[in-house]
Short mmCIF file of C-alpha atoms and ligand atoms in Angstrom, two decimals:
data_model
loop_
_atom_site.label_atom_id
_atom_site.label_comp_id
_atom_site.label_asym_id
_atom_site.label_seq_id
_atom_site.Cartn_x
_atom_site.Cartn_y
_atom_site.Cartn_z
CA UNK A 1 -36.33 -56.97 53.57
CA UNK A 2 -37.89 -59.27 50.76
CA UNK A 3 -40.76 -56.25 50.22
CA UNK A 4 -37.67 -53.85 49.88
CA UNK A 5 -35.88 -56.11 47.21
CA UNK A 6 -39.51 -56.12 45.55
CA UNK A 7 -39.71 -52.32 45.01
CA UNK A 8 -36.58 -52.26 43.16
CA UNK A 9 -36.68 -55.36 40.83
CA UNK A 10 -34.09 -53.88 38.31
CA UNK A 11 -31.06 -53.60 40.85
CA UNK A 12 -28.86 -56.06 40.69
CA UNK A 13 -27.68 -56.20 43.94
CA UNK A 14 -29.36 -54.93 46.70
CA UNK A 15 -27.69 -55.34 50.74
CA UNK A 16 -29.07 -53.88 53.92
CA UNK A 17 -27.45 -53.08 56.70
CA UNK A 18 -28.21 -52.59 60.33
CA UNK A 19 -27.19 -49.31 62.29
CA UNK A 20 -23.78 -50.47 63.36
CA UNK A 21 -22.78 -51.90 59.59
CA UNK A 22 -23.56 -55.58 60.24
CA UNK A 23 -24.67 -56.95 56.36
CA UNK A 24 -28.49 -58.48 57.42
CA UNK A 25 -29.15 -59.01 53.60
CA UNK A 26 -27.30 -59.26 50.64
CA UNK A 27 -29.06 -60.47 47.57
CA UNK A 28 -26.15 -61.14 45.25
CA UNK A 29 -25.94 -64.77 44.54
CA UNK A 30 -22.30 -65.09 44.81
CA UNK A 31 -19.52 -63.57 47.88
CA UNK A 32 -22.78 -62.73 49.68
CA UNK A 33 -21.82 -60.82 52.78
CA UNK A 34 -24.24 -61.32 55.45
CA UNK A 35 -23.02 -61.91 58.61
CA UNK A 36 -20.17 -59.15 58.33
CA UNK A 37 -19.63 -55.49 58.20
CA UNK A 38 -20.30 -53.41 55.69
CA UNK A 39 -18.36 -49.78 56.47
CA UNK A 40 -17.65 -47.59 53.37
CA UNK A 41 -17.48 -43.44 53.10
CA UNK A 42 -21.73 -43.83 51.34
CA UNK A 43 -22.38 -46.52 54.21
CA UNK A 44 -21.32 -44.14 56.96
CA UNK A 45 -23.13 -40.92 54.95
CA UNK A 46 -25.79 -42.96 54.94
CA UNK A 47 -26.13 -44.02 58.54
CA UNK A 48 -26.01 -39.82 59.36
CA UNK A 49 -28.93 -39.48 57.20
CA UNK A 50 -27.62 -38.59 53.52
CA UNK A 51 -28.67 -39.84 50.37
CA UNK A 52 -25.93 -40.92 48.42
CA UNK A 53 -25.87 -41.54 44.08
CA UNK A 54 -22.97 -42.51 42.41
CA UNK A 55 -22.50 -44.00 38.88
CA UNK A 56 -19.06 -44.97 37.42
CA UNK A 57 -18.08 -46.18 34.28
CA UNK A 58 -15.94 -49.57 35.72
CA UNK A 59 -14.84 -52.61 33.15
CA UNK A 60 -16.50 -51.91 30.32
CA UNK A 61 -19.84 -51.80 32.82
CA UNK A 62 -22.13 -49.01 33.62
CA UNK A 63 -22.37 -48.98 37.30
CA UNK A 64 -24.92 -47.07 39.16
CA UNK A 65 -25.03 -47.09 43.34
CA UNK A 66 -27.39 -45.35 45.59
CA UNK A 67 -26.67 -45.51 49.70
CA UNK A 68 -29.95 -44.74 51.44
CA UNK A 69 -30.87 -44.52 55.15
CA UNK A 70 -33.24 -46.75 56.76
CA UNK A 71 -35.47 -44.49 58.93
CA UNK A 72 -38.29 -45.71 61.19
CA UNK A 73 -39.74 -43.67 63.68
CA UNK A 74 -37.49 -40.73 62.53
CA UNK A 75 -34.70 -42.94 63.94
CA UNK A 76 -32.05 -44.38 61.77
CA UNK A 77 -31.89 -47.74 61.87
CA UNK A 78 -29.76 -49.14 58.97
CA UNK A 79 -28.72 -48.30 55.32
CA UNK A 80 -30.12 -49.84 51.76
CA UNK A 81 -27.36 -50.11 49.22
CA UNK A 82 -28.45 -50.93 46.00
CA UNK A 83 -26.61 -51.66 42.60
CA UNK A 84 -27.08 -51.58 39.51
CA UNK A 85 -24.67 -52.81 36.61
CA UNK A 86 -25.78 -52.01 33.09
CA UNK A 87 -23.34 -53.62 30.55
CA UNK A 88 -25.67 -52.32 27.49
CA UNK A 89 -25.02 -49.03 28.87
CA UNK A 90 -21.51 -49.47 28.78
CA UNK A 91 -21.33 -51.15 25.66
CA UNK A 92 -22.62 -47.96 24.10
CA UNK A 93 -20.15 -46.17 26.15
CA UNK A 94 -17.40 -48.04 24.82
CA UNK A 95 -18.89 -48.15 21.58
CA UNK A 96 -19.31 -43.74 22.05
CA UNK A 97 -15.56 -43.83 22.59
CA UNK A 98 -14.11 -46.19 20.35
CA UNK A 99 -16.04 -44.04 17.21
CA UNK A 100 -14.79 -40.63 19.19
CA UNK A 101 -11.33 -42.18 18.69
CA UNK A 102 -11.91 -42.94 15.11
CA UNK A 103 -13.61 -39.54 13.95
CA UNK A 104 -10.61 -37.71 16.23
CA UNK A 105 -7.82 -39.75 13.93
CA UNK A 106 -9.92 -39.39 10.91
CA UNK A 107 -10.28 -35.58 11.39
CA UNK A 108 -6.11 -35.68 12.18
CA UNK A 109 -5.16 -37.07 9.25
CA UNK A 110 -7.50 -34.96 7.23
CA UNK A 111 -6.35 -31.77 8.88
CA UNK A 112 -3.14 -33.22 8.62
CA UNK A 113 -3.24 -33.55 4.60
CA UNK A 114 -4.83 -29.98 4.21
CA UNK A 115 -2.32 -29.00 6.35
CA UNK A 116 0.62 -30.55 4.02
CA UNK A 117 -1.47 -29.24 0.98
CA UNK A 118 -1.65 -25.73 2.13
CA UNK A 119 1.64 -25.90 3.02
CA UNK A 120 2.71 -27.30 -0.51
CA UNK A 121 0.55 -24.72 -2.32
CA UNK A 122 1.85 -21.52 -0.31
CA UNK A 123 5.05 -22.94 -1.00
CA UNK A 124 4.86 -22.73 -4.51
CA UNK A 125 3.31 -19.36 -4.88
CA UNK A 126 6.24 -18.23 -2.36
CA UNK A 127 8.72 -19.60 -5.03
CA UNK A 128 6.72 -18.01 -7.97
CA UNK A 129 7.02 -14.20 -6.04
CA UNK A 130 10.54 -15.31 -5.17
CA UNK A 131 11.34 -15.82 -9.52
CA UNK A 132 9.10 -13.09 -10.45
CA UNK A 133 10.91 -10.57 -8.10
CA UNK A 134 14.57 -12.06 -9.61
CA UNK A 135 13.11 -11.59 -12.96
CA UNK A 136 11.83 -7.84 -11.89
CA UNK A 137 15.44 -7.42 -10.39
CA UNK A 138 17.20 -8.34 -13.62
CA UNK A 139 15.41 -5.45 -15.52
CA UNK A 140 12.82 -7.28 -17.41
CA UNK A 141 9.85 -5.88 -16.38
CA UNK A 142 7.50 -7.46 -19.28
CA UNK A 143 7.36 -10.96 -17.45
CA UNK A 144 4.35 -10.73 -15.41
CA UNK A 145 3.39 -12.75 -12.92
CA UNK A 146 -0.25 -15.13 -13.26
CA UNK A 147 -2.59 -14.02 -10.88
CA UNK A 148 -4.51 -16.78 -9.50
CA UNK A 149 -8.13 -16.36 -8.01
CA UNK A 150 -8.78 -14.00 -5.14
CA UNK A 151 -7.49 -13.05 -2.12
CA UNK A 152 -4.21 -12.15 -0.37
CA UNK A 153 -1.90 -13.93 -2.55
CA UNK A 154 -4.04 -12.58 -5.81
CA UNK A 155 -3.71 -8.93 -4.78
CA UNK A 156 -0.27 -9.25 -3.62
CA UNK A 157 0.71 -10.94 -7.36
CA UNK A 158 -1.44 -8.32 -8.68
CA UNK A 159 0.46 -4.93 -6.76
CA UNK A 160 4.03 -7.11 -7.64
CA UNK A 161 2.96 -6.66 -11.47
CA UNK A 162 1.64 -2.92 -10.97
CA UNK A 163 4.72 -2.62 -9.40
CA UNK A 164 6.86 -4.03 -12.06
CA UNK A 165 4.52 -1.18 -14.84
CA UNK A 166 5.58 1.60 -12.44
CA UNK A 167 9.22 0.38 -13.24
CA UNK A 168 8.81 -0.34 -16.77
CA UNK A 169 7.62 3.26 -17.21
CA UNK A 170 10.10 4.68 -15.10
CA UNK A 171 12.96 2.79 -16.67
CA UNK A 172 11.79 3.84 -20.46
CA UNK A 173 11.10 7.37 -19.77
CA UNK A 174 14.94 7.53 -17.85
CA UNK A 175 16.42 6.07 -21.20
CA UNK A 176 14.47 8.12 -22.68
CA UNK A 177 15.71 11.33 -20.78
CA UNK A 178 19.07 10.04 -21.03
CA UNK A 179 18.61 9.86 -25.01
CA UNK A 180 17.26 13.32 -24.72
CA UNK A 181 19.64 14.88 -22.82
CA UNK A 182 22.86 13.27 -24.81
CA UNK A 183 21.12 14.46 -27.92
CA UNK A 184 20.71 17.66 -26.63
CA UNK A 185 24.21 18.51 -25.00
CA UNK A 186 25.62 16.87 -28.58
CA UNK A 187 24.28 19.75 -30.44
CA UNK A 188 26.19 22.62 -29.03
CA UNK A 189 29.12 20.32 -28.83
CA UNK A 190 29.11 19.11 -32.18
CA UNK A 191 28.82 23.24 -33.59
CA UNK A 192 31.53 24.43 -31.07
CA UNK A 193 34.02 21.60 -32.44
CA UNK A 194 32.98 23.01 -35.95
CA UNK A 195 33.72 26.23 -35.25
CA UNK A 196 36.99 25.31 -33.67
CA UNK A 197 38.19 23.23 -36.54
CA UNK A 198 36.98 25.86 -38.90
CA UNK A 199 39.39 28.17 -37.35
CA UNK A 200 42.29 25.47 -37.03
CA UNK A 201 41.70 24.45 -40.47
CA UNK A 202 41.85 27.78 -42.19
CA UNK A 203 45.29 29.27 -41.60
CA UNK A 204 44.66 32.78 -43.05
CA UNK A 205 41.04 33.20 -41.60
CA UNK A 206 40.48 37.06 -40.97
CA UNK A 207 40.79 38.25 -37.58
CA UNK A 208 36.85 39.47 -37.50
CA UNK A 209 36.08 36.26 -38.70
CA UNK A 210 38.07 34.56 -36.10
CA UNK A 211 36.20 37.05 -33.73
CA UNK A 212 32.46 36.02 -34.56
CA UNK A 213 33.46 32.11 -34.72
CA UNK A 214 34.74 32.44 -30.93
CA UNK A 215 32.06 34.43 -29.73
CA UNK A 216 29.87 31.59 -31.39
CA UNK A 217 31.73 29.30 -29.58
CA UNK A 218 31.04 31.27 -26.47
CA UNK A 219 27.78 31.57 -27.03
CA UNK A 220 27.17 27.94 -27.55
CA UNK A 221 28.95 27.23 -23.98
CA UNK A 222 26.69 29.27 -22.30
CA UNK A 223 23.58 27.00 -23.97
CA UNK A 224 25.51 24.38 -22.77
CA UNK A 225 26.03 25.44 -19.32
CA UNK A 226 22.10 26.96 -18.77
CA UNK A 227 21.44 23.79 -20.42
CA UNK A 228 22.94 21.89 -17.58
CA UNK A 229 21.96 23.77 -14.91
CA UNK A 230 18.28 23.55 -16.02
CA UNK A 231 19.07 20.08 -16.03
CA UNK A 232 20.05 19.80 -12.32
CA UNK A 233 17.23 21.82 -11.47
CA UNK A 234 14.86 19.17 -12.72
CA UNK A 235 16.76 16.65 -10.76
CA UNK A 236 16.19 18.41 -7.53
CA UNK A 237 12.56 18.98 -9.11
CA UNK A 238 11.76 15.42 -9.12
CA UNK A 239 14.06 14.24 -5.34
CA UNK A 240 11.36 14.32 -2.36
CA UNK A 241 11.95 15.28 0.64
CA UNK A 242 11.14 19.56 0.78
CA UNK A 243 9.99 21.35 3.59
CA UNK A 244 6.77 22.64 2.94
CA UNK A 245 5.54 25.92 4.65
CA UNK A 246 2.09 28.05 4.05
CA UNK A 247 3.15 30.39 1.00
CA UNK A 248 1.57 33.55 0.23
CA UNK A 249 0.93 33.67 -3.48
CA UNK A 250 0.94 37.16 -4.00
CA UNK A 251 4.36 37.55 -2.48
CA UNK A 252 6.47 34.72 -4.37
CA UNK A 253 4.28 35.94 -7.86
CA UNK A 254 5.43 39.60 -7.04
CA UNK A 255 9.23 38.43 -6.39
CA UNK A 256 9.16 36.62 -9.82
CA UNK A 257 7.63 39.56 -11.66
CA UNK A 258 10.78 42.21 -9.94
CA UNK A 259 13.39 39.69 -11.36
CA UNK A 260 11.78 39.82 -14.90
CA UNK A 261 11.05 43.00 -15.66
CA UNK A 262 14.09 43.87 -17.13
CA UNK A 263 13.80 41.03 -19.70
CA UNK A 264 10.31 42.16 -20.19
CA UNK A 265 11.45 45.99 -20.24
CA UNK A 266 14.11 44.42 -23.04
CA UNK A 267 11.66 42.75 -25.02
CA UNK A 268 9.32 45.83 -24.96
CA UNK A 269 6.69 43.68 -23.29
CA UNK A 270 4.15 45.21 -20.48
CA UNK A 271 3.97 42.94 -17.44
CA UNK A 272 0.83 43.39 -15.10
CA UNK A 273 -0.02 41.58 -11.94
CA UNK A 274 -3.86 41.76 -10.81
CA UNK A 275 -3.13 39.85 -7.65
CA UNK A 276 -5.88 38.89 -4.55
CA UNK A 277 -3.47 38.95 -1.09
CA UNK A 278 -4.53 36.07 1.11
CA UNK A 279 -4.03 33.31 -1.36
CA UNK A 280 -2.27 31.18 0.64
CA UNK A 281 -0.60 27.16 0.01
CA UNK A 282 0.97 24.40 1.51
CA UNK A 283 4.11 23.82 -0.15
CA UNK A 284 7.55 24.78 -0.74
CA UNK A 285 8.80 28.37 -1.84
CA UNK A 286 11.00 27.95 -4.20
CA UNK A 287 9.13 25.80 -6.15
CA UNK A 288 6.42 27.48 -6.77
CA UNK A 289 9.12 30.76 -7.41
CA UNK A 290 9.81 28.09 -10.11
CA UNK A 291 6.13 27.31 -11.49
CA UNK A 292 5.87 31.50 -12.04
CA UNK A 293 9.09 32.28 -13.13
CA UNK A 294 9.68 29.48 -16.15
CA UNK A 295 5.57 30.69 -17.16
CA UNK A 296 6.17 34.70 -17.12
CA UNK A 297 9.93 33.67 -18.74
CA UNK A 298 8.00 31.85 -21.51
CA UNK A 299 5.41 34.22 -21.40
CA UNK A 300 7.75 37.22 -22.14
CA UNK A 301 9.93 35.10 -24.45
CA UNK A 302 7.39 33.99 -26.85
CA UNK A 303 5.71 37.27 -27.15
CA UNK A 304 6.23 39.92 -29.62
CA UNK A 305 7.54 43.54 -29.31
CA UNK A 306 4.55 46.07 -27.88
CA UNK A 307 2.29 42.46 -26.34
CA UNK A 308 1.36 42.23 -22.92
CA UNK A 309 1.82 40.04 -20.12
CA UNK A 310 -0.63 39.50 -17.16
CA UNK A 311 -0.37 37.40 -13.74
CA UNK A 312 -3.44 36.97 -11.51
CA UNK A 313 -4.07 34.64 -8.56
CA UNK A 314 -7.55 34.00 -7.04
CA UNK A 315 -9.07 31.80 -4.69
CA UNK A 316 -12.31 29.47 -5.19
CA UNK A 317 -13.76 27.28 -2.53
CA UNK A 318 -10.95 25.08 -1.73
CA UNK A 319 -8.49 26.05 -4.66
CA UNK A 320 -6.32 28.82 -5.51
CA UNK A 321 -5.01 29.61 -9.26
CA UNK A 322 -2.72 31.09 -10.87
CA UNK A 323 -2.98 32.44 -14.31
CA UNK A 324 -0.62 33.79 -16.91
CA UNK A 325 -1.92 35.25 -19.82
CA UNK A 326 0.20 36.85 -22.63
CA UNK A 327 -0.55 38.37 -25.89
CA UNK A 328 2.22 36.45 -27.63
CA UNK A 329 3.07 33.91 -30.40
CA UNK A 330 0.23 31.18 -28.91
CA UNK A 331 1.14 27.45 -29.97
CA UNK A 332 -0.32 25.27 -32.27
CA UNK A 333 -3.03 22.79 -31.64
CA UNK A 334 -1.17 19.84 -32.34
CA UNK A 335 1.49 20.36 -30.07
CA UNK A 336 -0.40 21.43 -27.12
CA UNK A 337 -0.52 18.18 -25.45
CA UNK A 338 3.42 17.59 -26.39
CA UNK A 339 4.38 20.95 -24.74
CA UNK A 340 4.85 19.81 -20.77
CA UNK A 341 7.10 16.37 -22.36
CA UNK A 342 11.15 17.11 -21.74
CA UNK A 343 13.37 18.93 -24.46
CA UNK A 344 10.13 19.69 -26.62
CA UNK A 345 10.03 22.64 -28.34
CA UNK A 346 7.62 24.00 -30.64
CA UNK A 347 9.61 26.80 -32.74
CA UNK A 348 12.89 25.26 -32.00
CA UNK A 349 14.62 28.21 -34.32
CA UNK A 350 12.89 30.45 -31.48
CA UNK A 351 13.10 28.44 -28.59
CA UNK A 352 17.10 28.26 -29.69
CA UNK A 353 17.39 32.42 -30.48
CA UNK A 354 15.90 32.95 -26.79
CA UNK A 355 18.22 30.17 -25.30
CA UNK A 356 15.23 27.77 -24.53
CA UNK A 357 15.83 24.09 -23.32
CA UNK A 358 12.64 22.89 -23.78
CA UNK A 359 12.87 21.77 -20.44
CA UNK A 360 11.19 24.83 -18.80
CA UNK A 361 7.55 23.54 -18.82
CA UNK A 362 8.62 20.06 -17.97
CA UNK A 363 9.90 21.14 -14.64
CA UNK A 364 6.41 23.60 -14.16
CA UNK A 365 4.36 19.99 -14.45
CA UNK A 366 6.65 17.97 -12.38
CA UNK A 367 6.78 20.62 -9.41
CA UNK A 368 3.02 20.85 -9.49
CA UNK A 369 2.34 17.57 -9.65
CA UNK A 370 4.33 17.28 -6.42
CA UNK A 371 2.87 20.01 -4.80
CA UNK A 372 -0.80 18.05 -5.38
CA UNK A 373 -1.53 20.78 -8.30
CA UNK A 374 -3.05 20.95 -11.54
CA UNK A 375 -2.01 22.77 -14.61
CA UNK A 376 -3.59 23.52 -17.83
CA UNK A 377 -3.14 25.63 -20.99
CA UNK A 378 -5.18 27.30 -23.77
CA UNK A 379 -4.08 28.65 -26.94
CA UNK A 380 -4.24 30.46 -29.70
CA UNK A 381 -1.80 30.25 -32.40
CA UNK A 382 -0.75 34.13 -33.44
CA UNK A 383 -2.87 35.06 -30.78
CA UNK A 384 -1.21 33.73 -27.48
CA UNK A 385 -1.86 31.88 -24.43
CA UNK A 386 -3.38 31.30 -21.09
CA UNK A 387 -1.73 28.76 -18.68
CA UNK A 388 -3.53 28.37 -15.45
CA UNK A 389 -2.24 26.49 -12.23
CA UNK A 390 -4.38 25.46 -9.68
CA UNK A 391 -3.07 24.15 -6.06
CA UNK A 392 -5.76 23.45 -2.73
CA UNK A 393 -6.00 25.96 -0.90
CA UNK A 394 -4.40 26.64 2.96
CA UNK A 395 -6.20 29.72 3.81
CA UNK A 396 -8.98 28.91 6.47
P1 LIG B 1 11.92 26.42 -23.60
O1 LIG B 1 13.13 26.39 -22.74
O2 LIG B 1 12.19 26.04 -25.01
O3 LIG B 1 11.15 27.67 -23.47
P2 LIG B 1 9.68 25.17 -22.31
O4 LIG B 1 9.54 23.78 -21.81
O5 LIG B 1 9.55 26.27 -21.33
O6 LIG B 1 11.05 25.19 -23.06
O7 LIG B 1 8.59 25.35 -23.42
C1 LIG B 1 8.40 24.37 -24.41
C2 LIG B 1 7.94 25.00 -25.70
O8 LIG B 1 6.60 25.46 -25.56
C3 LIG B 1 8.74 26.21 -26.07
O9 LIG B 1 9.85 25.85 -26.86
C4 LIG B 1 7.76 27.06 -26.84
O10 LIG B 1 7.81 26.69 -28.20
C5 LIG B 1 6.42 26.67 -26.27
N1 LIG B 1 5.92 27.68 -25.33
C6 LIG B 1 6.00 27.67 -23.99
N2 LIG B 1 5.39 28.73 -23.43
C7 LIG B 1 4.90 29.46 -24.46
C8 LIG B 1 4.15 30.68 -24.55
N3 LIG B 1 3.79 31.36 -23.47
N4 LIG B 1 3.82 31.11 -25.78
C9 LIG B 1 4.16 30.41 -26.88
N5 LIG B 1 4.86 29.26 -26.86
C10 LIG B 1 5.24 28.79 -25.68
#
């Protein structure tokens, strides 16, 4: 037993056993238990021939324990249990856990803090959008809101302010129309009340004058009433929501052409189609009826006795156009870029003789627009003009 004890000077304790338990050494100095039994679960392992390790972290003490059997002539004949207790182990242990502690509170109460701070911060931009979207609600779209940095909340602020443009523009050109369209409905009013007083105001007015001032009056009405109705066209023009079928070009163009002849036949104006069948687009019948029939009215309208009109549509690639060409009055330079804005009219002595709105062209753009077209015009003045719409195609 003593050259046992020798081959493992570090353990602390070492005991041996014989085969039926009974403690034949025990080496610790104190509660040494030779003399008695020594039956545990490793003991009894060990006395069927297993190696048993254990270590255990007990009392602030590193503990390690290793059971063997005692095995001469391939016979087991008792068990070595030896022990070591390493309190520098366990010092670091503690020491391990103690600074895991610390570092686990520190890193709470950081997380905590950037927790409260993110918190705060989101707060206060929620509060900002919750201001800037009262002061959008109230109508003052000028306010805009700071955009700070990047990210999430810096895009959103930014899309809250494109928003708020959008508005702004949409706000000013409704006054606007509004402005327009009081000014415009005024006019006829204010010369049928003329008329009328004239005739109330003038007791022996001659019959045939009486005549002509009522048929003024009547004539006036009726501006008032296309005037209107153009009006509500536009209206439906700009609400969304049409059912959109493949349209043959040719077809509508050829419809719009039958219902204007006779103006055209009036006017003493030759209207020609030169027209490719299997132009086909996505969209919605009667607006592009519309699109040709306010451009071949125009067309007709602001063209002189003996000119010619002429329709075309081709397709390109992916696009289709339509074209309307007339040999008529053309319009100036300087108004060309005015021409598509509501009410604007470039002869307004004309534009009034042939009952024009100046809201004919405005309703072409918006419909295209809608319909994902494009339209453009070239001029001439004296000469005449060209006003070409293009759409994407549907055919194959
Ligand atoms: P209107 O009802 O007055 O015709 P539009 O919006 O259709 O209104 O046209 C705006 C103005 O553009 C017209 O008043 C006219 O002066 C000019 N215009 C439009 N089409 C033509 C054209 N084909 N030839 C010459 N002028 C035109």
């Amino acid at each position: 037993m003593e050259i046992l004890y020798e081959k493992v000077p570090e353990a602390d304790r070492v005991t041996v056993c014989a085969a039926d338990g009974l403690v034949v050494y025990d080496s610790a100095p104190i509660s040494r238990q030779t003399g008695r039994y020594f039956v545990s679960q490793d003991v009894l392992a060990a006395l069927s021939g297993q190696d048993i390790f254990r270590s255990a972290f007990q009392n602030e003490v590193f503990v390690s324990q290793m059971t063997v059997p005692i095995i001469v002539y391939g016979k087991v004949t008792g068990v070595l249990h030896i022990s070591q207790y390493d309190s520098e182990q366990g010092k670091i242990l503690l020491d391990l856990h103690t600074n895991l502690l610390m570092a686990s509170f520190v890193i709470f109460l950081i997380a905590l803090m950037l927790g409260l701070m993110i918190s705060v911060m989101l707060t206060q931009r929620f509060t900002e959008f919750l201001k800037t979207i009262g002061i959008f609600s109230a109508g003052n779209y000028d306010y805009s809101m700071p955009v700070r940095g990047k990210g999430e909340m810096a895009e959103m602020a930014g899309k809250l302010n494109h928003l708020a443009e959008i508005l702004k523009q949409t706000e000013s050109s409704r006054q606007q129309f509004v402005a327009d369209a009081s000014h415009e409905l005024k006019t006829p009013l204010a010369s049928m009340k003329l008329l009328a007083d004239s005739i109330l105001q003038t007791p022996d007015m001659p019959q045939e004058l009486i005549r002509e001032f009522i048929s003024d009056i009547g004539d006036e009405t009726d501006r008032l009433s296309h005037m209107t109705e153009t009006l509500l066209r536009l209206s439906k023009a700009e609400a969304l929501g049409r059912q959109n079928t493949v349209i043959e070009l040719a077809v509508v163009i050829r419809r719009a052409v039958r219902m204007l002849l006779p103006l055209a036949a009036g006017a003493e104006v030759e209207l020609r189609c030169v027209l490719d069948d299997g132009c086909r687009i996505m969209g919605n019948e009667d607006d592009l009826y519309q699109i040709v029939f306010n451009l071949l009215d125009n067309a007709v309208k602001y063209n002189n006795s003996g000119g010619q009109v002429i329709v075309s549509c081709s397709g390109q690639d992916d696009k289709v156009c339509i074209t309307v060409k007339d040999s008529g009055a053309g319009i100036p330079q300087k108004d060309l870029p005015s021409i598509f804005e509501r009410f604007y009219r470039v002869d307004k002595a004309r534009s009034r003789e042939t009952g024009g709105t100046g809201l004919g062209l405005s309703i072409v753009a918006h419909i295209t627009e809608r319909m994902n077209g494009e339209i453009s015009v070239e001029s001439e003045f004296g000469a005449g003009s060209e006003f070409t719409v293009f759409f994407p195609s549907a055919s194959p």
